[in-house]
Amino acid sequence: MRRSGIPNLLQSPLLGALTALTCVDELVPAGEVFEQVLPQNTVQMTITGSADITVNDRPFTHRPGRLFAAGRGAVLHERSTRPWRLRYVMLDGPWCESLLTALHTSGGAVMLDRPPKAWCEALDTAVEAGLEGGPGSTWRIAAALATVLGGLAAAAPGAGDLLAEVGRLIDAAPERPWSVVALSRSLKLSPRTLLQRFRALTGDGPARWVLHRRMAHARLLLQRGVAVNDTAMRLGFANPFHFSRAFKRCTGIPPSACRQPPAP
């Protein structure tokens, strides 16, 4: 991992724009699991590899070329499915407020499957300038972040509307597998439109998103002490082994590792 904080914000063109900034170039081995409440806003770009993540129980998939942003306070759970190289910035300050407001509207995070090339290049420039330092680096960072933060703030509002509707359907009946056809009928959309909108918002189709949402319900049951077999039945799985495989695929751990013993 290469990581660099920018300690001299008070003596740079970023004065008054940011109060904290860290630039990171990281390679995460396959199978790594990481969970935290974000202390700052983050903007990430996947270079190679992939990872499954959830933000406030909303699933996303990192793949090369995708741009992702999440706001401070979001509950982030990541699991790398292949060796995952990413570049990102962690930042806070006045420049983030418009983005943070937009991200709250979108449920705390947004992922762009095909972001404008200029935004990706801007994030790459900001990270590289932060890692290299040297004369003029903070000016390059300022120009680059103005591009990517402004673009994301404009792209995020309203992104969570469809996901919120789908989330309400699943939360009301998590035992249903919720096929694309069933979701489309409930939302009064064509299956094609649903697929297109889901890919634009999350970078993936609805099947993975639905499964992650159902597994979020499973996690809550397990943490309350419900047995694995009973949890599988409540989530509509006739075979507990199928449930265990699905849970581990989504979370990186078996359901037994998540379960808390019932209170005496």
PDB file of C-alpha atoms in Angstrom, residues 93-262:
ATOM      1  CA  GLY A  93     -14.189  19.742   4.481  1.00  0.00           C
ATOM      2  CA  PRO A  94     -16.494  22.259   2.758  1.00  0.00           C
ATOM      3  CA  TRP A  95     -15.885  20.831  -0.710  1.00  0.00           C
ATOM      4  CA  CYS A  96     -17.433  17.551   0.440  1.00  0.00           C
ATOM      5  CA  GLU A  97     -20.703  18.977   1.718  1.00  0.00           C
ATOM      6  CA  SER A  98     -22.550  18.981  -1.609  1.00  0.00           C
ATOM      7  CA  LEU A  99     -21.324  15.476  -2.313  1.00  0.00           C
ATOM      8  CA  LEU A 100     -22.256  14.305   1.180  1.00  0.00           C
ATOM      9  CA  THR A 101     -25.784  15.727   0.832  1.00  0.00           C
ATOM     10  CA  ALA A 102     -26.169  13.951  -2.503  1.00  0.00           C
ATOM     11  CA  LEU A 103     -24.869  10.688  -1.060  1.00  0.00           C
ATOM     12  CA  HIS A 104     -27.349  10.843   1.838  1.00  0.00           C
ATOM     13  CA  THR A 105     -30.099  11.227  -0.772  1.00  0.00           C
ATOM     14  CA  SER A 106     -28.713   8.109  -2.453  1.00  0.00           C
ATOM     15  CA  GLY A 107     -28.581   5.989   0.702  1.00  0.00           C
ATOM     16  CA  GLY A 108     -24.989   6.835   1.629  1.00  0.00           C
ATOM     17  CA  ALA A 109     -23.167   5.739  -1.525  1.00  0.00           C
ATOM     18  CA  VAL A 110     -23.198   5.726  -5.296  1.00  0.00           C
ATOM     19  CA  MET A 111     -21.340   3.652  -7.884  1.00  0.00           C
ATOM     20  CA  LEU A 112     -20.949   4.610 -11.541  1.00  0.00           C
ATOM     21  CA  ASP A 113     -20.467   1.696 -13.937  1.00  0.00           C
ATOM     22  CA  ARG A 114     -19.285   3.836 -16.858  1.00  0.00           C
ATOM     23  CA  PRO A 115     -18.163   7.176 -15.444  1.00  0.00           C
ATOM     24  CA  PRO A 116     -16.857   9.892 -17.752  1.00  0.00           C
ATOM     25  CA  LYS A 117     -13.214   9.276 -18.575  1.00  0.00           C
ATOM     26  CA  ALA A 118     -12.310  12.756 -17.322  1.00  0.00           C
ATOM     27  CA  TRP A 119     -13.543  11.903 -13.796  1.00  0.00           C
ATOM     28  CA  CYS A 120     -11.422   8.745 -13.607  1.00  0.00           C
ATOM     29  CA  GLU A 121      -8.383  10.590 -14.920  1.00  0.00           C
ATOM     30  CA  ALA A 122      -8.973  13.349 -12.370  1.00  0.00           C
ATOM     31  CA  LEU A 123      -9.079  10.919  -9.446  1.00  0.00           C
ATOM     32  CA  ASP A 124      -5.945   9.189 -10.733  1.00  0.00           C
ATOM     33  CA  THR A 125      -4.186  12.550 -11.013  1.00  0.00           C
ATOM     34  CA  ALA A 126      -5.203  13.560  -7.479  1.00  0.00           C
ATOM     35  CA  VAL A 127      -3.924  10.308  -5.951  1.00  0.00           C
ATOM     36  CA  GLU A 128      -0.675  10.367  -7.920  1.00  0.00           C
ATOM     37  CA  ALA A 129       0.001  13.997  -7.042  1.00  0.00           C
ATOM     38  CA  GLY A 130      -0.713  13.295  -3.380  1.00  0.00           C
ATOM     39  CA  LEU A 131       1.654  10.322  -3.329  1.00  0.00           C
ATOM     40  CA  GLU A 132       4.442  12.033  -5.239  1.00  0.00           C
ATOM     41  CA  GLY A 133       4.231  15.428  -3.546  1.00  0.00           C
ATOM     42  CA  GLY A 134       6.652  18.056  -4.726  1.00  0.00           C
ATOM     43  CA  PRO A 135       6.220  21.586  -6.100  1.00  0.00           C
ATOM     44  CA  GLY A 136       2.786  22.292  -7.498  1.00  0.00           C
ATOM     45  CA  SER A 137       1.265  19.000  -6.292  1.00  0.00           C
ATOM     46  CA  THR A 138      -1.496  20.623  -4.245  1.00  0.00           C
ATOM     47  CA  TRP A 139      -2.518  22.735  -7.224  1.00  0.00           C
ATOM     48  CA  ARG A 140      -2.835  19.580  -9.331  1.00  0.00           C
ATOM     49  CA  ILE A 141      -4.848  17.934  -6.531  1.00  0.00           C
ATOM     50  CA  ALA A 142      -7.152  20.956  -6.246  1.00  0.00           C
ATOM     51  CA  ALA A 143      -7.906  21.013  -9.977  1.00  0.00           C
ATOM     52  CA  ALA A 144      -8.423  17.250 -10.133  1.00  0.00           C
ATOM     53  CA  LEU A 145     -10.709  17.049  -7.086  1.00  0.00           C
ATOM     54  CA  ALA A 146     -12.816  19.948  -8.340  1.00  0.00           C
ATOM     55  CA  THR A 147     -13.559  17.840 -11.424  1.00  0.00           C
ATOM     56  CA  VAL A 148     -14.337  14.534  -9.753  1.00  0.00           C
ATOM     57  CA  LEU A 149     -16.210  15.859  -6.693  1.00  0.00           C
ATOM     58  CA  GLY A 150     -18.330  18.213  -8.776  1.00  0.00           C
ATOM     59  CA  GLY A 151     -19.197  15.435 -11.195  1.00  0.00           C
ATOM     60  CA  LEU A 152     -20.158  12.967  -8.481  1.00  0.00           C
ATOM     61  CA  ALA A 153     -22.265  15.519  -6.601  1.00  0.00           C
ATOM     62  CA  ALA A 154     -24.253  16.119  -9.779  1.00  0.00           C
ATOM     63  CA  ALA A 155     -24.603  12.424 -10.582  1.00  0.00           C
ATOM     64  CA  ALA A 156     -25.687  11.170  -7.154  1.00  0.00           C
ATOM     65  CA  PRO A 157     -29.053  12.880  -6.393  1.00  0.00           C
ATOM     66  CA  GLY A 158     -32.027  10.568  -6.828  1.00  0.00           C
ATOM     67  CA  ALA A 159     -29.869   7.507  -7.417  1.00  0.00           C
ATOM     68  CA  GLY A 160     -31.332   5.775  -4.386  1.00  0.00           C
ATOM     69  CA  ASP A 161     -35.004   6.064  -5.394  1.00  0.00           C
ATOM     70  CA  LEU A 162     -35.201   2.768  -7.276  1.00  0.00           C
ATOM     71  CA  LEU A 163     -33.016   0.958  -4.748  1.00  0.00           C
ATOM     72  CA  ALA A 164     -35.164   2.250  -1.899  1.00  0.00           C
ATOM     73  CA  GLU A 165     -38.288   0.889  -3.593  1.00  0.00           C
ATOM     74  CA  VAL A 166     -36.678  -2.493  -4.192  1.00  0.00           C
ATOM     75  CA  GLY A 167     -35.385  -2.509  -0.617  1.00  0.00           C
ATOM     76  CA  ARG A 168     -38.881  -1.955   0.747  1.00  0.00           C
ATOM     77  CA  LEU A 169     -40.204  -4.888  -1.296  1.00  0.00           C
ATOM     78  CA  ILE A 170     -37.482  -7.239  -0.067  1.00  0.00           C
ATOM     79  CA  ASP A 171     -37.737  -6.086   3.539  1.00  0.00           C
ATOM     80  CA  ALA A 172     -41.465  -6.800   3.496  1.00  0.00           C
ATOM     81  CA  ALA A 173     -40.919 -10.365   2.229  1.00  0.00           C
ATOM     82  CA  PRO A 174     -37.259 -11.448   2.542  1.00  0.00           C
ATOM     83  CA  GLU A 175     -38.285 -15.090   2.210  1.00  0.00           C
ATOM     84  CA  ARG A 176     -39.072 -14.546  -1.478  1.00  0.00           C
ATOM     85  CA  PRO A 177     -36.252 -15.049  -4.027  1.00  0.00           C
ATOM     86  CA  TRP A 178     -37.512 -11.983  -5.959  1.00  0.00           C
ATOM     87  CA  SER A 179     -36.794 -12.726  -9.608  1.00  0.00           C
ATOM     88  CA  VAL A 180     -36.331  -9.926 -12.124  1.00  0.00           C
ATOM     89  CA  VAL A 181     -39.821 -10.620 -13.449  1.00  0.00           C
ATOM     90  CA  ALA A 182     -41.376 -10.414  -9.964  1.00  0.00           C
ATOM     91  CA  LEU A 183     -39.572  -7.173  -9.184  1.00  0.00           C
ATOM     92  CA  SER A 184     -40.512  -5.683 -12.548  1.00  0.00           C
ATOM     93  CA  ARG A 185     -44.196  -6.419 -12.013  1.00  0.00           C
ATOM     94  CA  SER A 186     -44.175  -4.936  -8.514  1.00  0.00           C
ATOM     95  CA  LEU A 187     -42.355  -1.806  -9.700  1.00  0.00           C
ATOM     96  CA  LYS A 188     -44.403  -1.492 -12.914  1.00  0.00           C
ATOM     97  CA  LEU A 189     -41.251  -1.547 -15.045  1.00  0.00           C
ATOM     98  CA  SER A 190     -40.212  -3.767 -17.905  1.00  0.00           C
ATOM     99  CA  PRO A 191     -37.500  -6.322 -17.036  1.00  0.00           C
ATOM    100  CA  ARG A 192     -35.195  -4.634 -19.561  1.00  0.00           C
ATOM    101  CA  THR A 193     -35.651  -1.206 -17.961  1.00  0.00           C
ATOM    102  CA  LEU A 194     -35.095  -2.636 -14.482  1.00  0.00           C
ATOM    103  CA  LEU A 195     -31.853  -4.313 -15.568  1.00  0.00           C
ATOM    104  CA  GLN A 196     -30.576  -1.178 -17.275  1.00  0.00           C
ATOM    105  CA  ARG A 197     -31.317   1.062 -14.295  1.00  0.00           C
ATOM    106  CA  PHE A 198     -29.796  -1.382 -11.827  1.00  0.00           C
ATOM    107  CA  ARG A 199     -26.582  -1.660 -13.816  1.00  0.00           C
ATOM    108  CA  ALA A 200     -26.350   2.113 -14.070  1.00  0.00           C
ATOM    109  CA  LEU A 201     -26.765   2.510 -10.290  1.00  0.00           C
ATOM    110  CA  THR A 202     -24.840  -0.447  -8.871  1.00  0.00           C
ATOM    111  CA  GLY A 203     -22.714  -1.756 -11.721  1.00  0.00           C
ATOM    112  CA  ASP A 204     -24.550  -5.099 -11.564  1.00  0.00           C
ATOM    113  CA  GLY A 205     -27.937  -6.711 -12.079  1.00  0.00           C
ATOM    114  CA  PRO A 206     -30.606  -6.973  -9.359  1.00  0.00           C
ATOM    115  CA  ALA A 207     -30.014 -10.654  -8.491  1.00  0.00           C
ATOM    116  CA  ARG A 208     -26.835  -9.992  -6.504  1.00  0.00           C
ATOM    117  CA  TRP A 209     -28.373  -6.914  -4.852  1.00  0.00           C
ATOM    118  CA  VAL A 210     -31.461  -8.883  -3.796  1.00  0.00           C
ATOM    119  CA  LEU A 211     -29.357 -11.716  -2.383  1.00  0.00           C
ATOM    120  CA  HIS A 212     -27.212  -9.320  -0.355  1.00  0.00           C
ATOM    121  CA  ARG A 213     -30.328  -7.626   1.021  1.00  0.00           C
ATOM    122  CA  ARG A 214     -31.778 -10.980   2.068  1.00  0.00           C
ATOM    123  CA  MET A 215     -28.467 -11.949   3.675  1.00  0.00           C
ATOM    124  CA  ALA A 216     -28.559  -8.688   5.648  1.00  0.00           C
ATOM    125  CA  HIS A 217     -31.826  -9.967   7.175  1.00  0.00           C
ATOM    126  CA  ALA A 218     -30.127 -13.312   7.840  1.00  0.00           C
ATOM    127  CA  ARG A 219     -27.240 -11.582   9.610  1.00  0.00           C
ATOM    128  CA  LEU A 220     -29.672  -9.827  11.962  1.00  0.00           C
ATOM    129  CA  LEU A 221     -31.434 -13.085  12.801  1.00  0.00           C
ATOM    130  CA  LEU A 222     -28.140 -14.872  13.460  1.00  0.00           C
ATOM    131  CA  GLN A 223     -26.895 -12.040  15.643  1.00  0.00           C
ATOM    132  CA  ARG A 224     -30.094 -12.365  17.685  1.00  0.00           C
ATOM    133  CA  GLY A 225     -29.279 -16.027  18.346  1.00  0.00           C
ATOM    134  CA  VAL A 226     -31.565 -17.708  15.792  1.00  0.00           C
ATOM    135  CA  ALA A 227     -30.198 -21.103  14.720  1.00  0.00           C
ATOM    136  CA  VAL A 228     -28.681 -21.442  11.242  1.00  0.00           C
ATOM    137  CA  ASN A 229     -31.319 -23.934  10.072  1.00  0.00           C
ATOM    138  CA  ASP A 230     -34.163 -21.754  11.384  1.00  0.00           C
ATOM    139  CA  THR A 231     -32.644 -18.688   9.740  1.00  0.00           C
ATOM    140  CA  ALA A 232     -32.452 -20.562   6.440  1.00  0.00           C
ATOM    141  CA  MET A 233     -36.138 -21.481   6.684  1.00  0.00           C
ATOM    142  CA  ARG A 234     -37.185 -17.909   7.534  1.00  0.00           C
ATOM    143  CA  LEU A 235     -35.289 -16.651   4.487  1.00  0.00           C
ATOM    144  CA  GLY A 236     -37.055 -19.133   2.203  1.00  0.00           C
ATOM    145  CA  PHE A 237     -34.185 -21.628   1.738  1.00  0.00           C
ATOM    146  CA  ALA A 238     -35.447 -25.203   1.713  1.00  0.00           C
ATOM    147  CA  ASN A 239     -31.853 -26.474   2.008  1.00  0.00           C
ATOM    148  CA  PRO A 240     -29.700 -24.997   4.829  1.00  0.00           C
ATOM    149  CA  PHE A 241     -26.535 -25.930   2.922  1.00  0.00           C
ATOM    150  CA  HIS A 242     -27.614 -23.717   0.033  1.00  0.00           C
ATOM    151  CA  PHE A 243     -28.244 -20.933   2.519  1.00  0.00           C
ATOM    152  CA  SER A 244     -24.819 -21.376   4.122  1.00  0.00           C
ATOM    153  CA  ARG A 245     -23.085 -21.186   0.744  1.00  0.00           C
ATOM    154  CA  ALA A 246     -25.033 -18.072  -0.232  1.00  0.00           C
ATOM    155  CA  PHE A 247     -24.292 -16.395   3.108  1.00  0.00           C
ATOM    156  CA  LYS A 248     -20.558 -17.098   2.895  1.00  0.00           C
ATOM    157  CA  ARG A 249     -20.453 -15.940  -0.725  1.00  0.00           C
ATOM    158  CA  CYS A 250     -21.971 -12.602   0.301  1.00  0.00           C
ATOM    159  CA  THR A 251     -20.168 -11.995   3.587  1.00  0.00           C
ATOM    160  CA  GLY A 252     -16.962 -14.020   3.401  1.00  0.00           C
ATOM    161  CA  ILE A 253     -17.785 -15.914   6.633  1.00  0.00           C
ATOM    162  CA  PRO A 254     -20.041 -18.905   7.385  1.00  0.00           C
ATOM    163  CA  PRO A 255     -23.338 -18.157   9.153  1.00  0.00           C
ATOM    164  CA  SER A 256     -22.168 -20.036  12.261  1.00  0.00           C
ATOM    165  CA  ALA A 257     -19.406 -17.433  12.735  1.00  0.00           C
ATOM    166  CA  CYS A 258     -21.977 -14.648  12.770  1.00  0.00           C
ATOM    167  CA  ARG A 259     -24.421 -16.279  15.156  1.00  0.00           C
ATOM    168  CA  GLN A 260     -24.618 -15.122  18.768  1.00  0.00           C
ATOM    169  CA  PRO A 261     -25.731 -17.629  21.427  1.00  0.00           C
ATOM    170  CA  PRO A 262     -29.258 -17.017  22.689  1.00  0.00           C
TER     171      PRO A 262
END
